[in-house]
mmCIF file with all atom_site columns, C-alpha atoms in Angstrom:
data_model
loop_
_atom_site.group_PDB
_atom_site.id
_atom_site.type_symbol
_atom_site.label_atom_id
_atom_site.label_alt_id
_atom_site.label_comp_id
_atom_site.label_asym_id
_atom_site.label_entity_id
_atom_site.label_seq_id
_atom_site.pdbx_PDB_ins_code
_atom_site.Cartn_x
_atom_site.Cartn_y
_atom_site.Cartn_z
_atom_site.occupancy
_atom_site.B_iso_or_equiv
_atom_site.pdbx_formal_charge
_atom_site.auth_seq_id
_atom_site.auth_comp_id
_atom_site.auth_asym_id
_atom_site.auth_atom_id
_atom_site.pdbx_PDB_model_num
ATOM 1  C CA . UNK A 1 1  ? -55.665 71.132 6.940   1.00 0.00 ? 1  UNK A CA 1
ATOM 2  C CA . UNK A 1 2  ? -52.624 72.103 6.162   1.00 0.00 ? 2  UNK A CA 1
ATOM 3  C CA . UNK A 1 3  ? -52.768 75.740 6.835   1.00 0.00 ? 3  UNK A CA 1
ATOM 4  C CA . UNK A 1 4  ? -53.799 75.235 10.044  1.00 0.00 ? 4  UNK A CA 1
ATOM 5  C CA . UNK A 1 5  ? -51.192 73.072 10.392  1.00 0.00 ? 5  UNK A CA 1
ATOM 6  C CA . UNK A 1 6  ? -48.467 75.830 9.398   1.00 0.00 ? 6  UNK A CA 1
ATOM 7  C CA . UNK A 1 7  ? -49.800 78.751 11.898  1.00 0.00 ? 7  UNK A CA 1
ATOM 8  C CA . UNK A 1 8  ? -50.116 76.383 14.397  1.00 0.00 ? 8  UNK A CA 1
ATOM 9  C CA . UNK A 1 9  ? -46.336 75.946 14.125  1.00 0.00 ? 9  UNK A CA 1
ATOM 10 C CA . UNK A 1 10 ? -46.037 79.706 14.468  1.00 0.00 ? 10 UNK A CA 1
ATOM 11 C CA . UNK A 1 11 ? -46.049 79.793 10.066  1.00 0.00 ? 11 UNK A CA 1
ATOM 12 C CA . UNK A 1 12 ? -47.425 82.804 8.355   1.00 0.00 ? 12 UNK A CA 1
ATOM 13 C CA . UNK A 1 13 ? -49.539 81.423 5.784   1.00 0.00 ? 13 UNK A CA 1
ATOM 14 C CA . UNK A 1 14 ? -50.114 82.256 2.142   1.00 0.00 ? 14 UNK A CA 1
ATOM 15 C CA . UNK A 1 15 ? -53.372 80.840 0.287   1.00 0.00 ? 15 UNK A CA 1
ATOM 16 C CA . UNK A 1 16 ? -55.579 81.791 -2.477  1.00 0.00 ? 16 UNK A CA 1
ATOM 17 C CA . UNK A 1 17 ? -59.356 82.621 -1.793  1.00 0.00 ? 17 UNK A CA 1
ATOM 18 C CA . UNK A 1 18 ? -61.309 79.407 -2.816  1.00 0.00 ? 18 UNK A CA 1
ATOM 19 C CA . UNK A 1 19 ? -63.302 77.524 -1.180  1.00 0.00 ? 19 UNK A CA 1
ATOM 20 C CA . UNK A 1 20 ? -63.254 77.916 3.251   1.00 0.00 ? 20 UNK A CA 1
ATOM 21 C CA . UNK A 1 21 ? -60.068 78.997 3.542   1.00 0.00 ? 21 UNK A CA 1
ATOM 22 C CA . UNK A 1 22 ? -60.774 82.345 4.423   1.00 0.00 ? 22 UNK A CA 1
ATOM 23 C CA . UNK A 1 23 ? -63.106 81.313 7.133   1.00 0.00 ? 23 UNK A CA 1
ATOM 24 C CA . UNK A 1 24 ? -60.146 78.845 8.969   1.00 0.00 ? 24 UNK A CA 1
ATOM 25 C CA . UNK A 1 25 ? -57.549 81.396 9.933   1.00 0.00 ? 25 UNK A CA 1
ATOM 26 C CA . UNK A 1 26 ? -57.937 84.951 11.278  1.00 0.00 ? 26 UNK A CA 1
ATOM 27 C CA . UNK A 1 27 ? -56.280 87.592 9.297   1.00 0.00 ? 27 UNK A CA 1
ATOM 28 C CA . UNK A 1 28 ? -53.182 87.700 11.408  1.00 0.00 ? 28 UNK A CA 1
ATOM 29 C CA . UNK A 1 29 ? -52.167 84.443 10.367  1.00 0.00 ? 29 UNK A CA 1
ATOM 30 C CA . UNK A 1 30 ? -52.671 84.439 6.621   1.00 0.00 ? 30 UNK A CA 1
ATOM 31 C CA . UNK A 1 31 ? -52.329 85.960 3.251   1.00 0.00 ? 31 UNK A CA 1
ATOM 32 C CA . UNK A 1 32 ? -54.881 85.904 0.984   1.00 0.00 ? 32 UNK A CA 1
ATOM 33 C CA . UNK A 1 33 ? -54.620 86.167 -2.386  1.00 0.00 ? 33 UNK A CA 1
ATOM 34 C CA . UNK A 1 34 ? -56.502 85.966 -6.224  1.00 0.00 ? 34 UNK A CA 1
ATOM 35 C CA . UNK A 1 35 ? -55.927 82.894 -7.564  1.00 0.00 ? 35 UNK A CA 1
ATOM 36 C CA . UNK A 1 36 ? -54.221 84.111 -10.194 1.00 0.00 ? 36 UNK A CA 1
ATOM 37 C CA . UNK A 1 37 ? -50.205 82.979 -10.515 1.00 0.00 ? 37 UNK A CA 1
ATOM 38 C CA . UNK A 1 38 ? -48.911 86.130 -11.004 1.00 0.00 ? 38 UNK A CA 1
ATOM 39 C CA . UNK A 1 39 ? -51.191 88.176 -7.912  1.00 0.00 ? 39 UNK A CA 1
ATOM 40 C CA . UNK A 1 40 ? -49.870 84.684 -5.534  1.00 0.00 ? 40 UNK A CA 1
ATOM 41 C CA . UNK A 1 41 ? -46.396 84.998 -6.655  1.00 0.00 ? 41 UNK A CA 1
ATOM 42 C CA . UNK A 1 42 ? -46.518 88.976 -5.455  1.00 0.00 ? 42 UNK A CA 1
ATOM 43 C CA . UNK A 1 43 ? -48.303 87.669 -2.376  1.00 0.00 ? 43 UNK A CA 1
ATOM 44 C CA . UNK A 1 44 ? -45.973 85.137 -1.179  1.00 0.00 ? 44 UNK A CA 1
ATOM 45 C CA . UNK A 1 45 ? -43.147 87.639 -2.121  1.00 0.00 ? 45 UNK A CA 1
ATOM 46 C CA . UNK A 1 46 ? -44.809 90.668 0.254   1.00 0.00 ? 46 UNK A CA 1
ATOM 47 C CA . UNK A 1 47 ? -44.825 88.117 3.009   1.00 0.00 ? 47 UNK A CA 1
ATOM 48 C CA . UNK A 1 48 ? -41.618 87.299 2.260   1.00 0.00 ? 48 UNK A CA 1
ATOM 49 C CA . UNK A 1 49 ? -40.615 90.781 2.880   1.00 0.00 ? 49 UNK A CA 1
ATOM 50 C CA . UNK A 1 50 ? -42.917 91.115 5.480   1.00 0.00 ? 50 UNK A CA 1
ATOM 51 C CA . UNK A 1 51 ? -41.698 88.429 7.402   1.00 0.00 ? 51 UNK A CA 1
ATOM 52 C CA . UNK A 1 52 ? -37.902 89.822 6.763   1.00 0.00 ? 52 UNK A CA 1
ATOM 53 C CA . UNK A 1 53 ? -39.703 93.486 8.133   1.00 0.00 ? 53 UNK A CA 1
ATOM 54 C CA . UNK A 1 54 ? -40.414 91.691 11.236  1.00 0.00 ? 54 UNK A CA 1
ATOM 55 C CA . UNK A 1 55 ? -44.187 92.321 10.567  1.00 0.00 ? 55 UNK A CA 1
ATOM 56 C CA . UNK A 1 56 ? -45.175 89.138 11.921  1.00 0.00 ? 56 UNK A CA 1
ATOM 57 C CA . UNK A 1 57 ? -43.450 88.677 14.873  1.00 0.00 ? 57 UNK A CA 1
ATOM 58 C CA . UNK A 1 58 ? -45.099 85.081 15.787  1.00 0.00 ? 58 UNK A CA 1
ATOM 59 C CA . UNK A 1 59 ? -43.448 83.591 13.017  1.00 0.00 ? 59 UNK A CA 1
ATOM 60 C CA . UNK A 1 60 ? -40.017 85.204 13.479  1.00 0.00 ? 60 UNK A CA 1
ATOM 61 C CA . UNK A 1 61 ? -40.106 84.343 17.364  1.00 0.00 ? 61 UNK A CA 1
ATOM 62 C CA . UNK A 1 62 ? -40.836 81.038 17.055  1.00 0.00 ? 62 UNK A CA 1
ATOM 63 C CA . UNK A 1 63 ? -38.260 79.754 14.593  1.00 0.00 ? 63 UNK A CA 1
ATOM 64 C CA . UNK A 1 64 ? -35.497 82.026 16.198  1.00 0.00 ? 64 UNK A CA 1
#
């Protein structure tokens, strides 16, 4: 619930790939990654990055 809770406050989302949480968000609006520590840590630091890149613009715009 969560998750959905983040992009629908304009949140890029980072999550591993267990259970349905592929199925709740499109891929737009999340990161998916192994649930391994060190593959989520390299996620969460790509979106980072990303984020910083201005590759998802939702996020940026609405906490501007």
């Amino acid at each position: 619930m969560s998750i959905v809770e983040a992009a629908c406050c304009g949140l890029h989302v980072v999550s591993t790939k267990v259970g349905g949480i592929p199925e709740v968000l499109p891929p737009e609006f999340i990161t998916l990654a192994e649930p391994n520590p060190e593959i989520l840590i390299k996620s969460i630091l790509n979106s980072i990055k990303n984020c910083q890149n201005n590759l998802f613009p939702n996020s940026k715009k609405k906490h501007d």
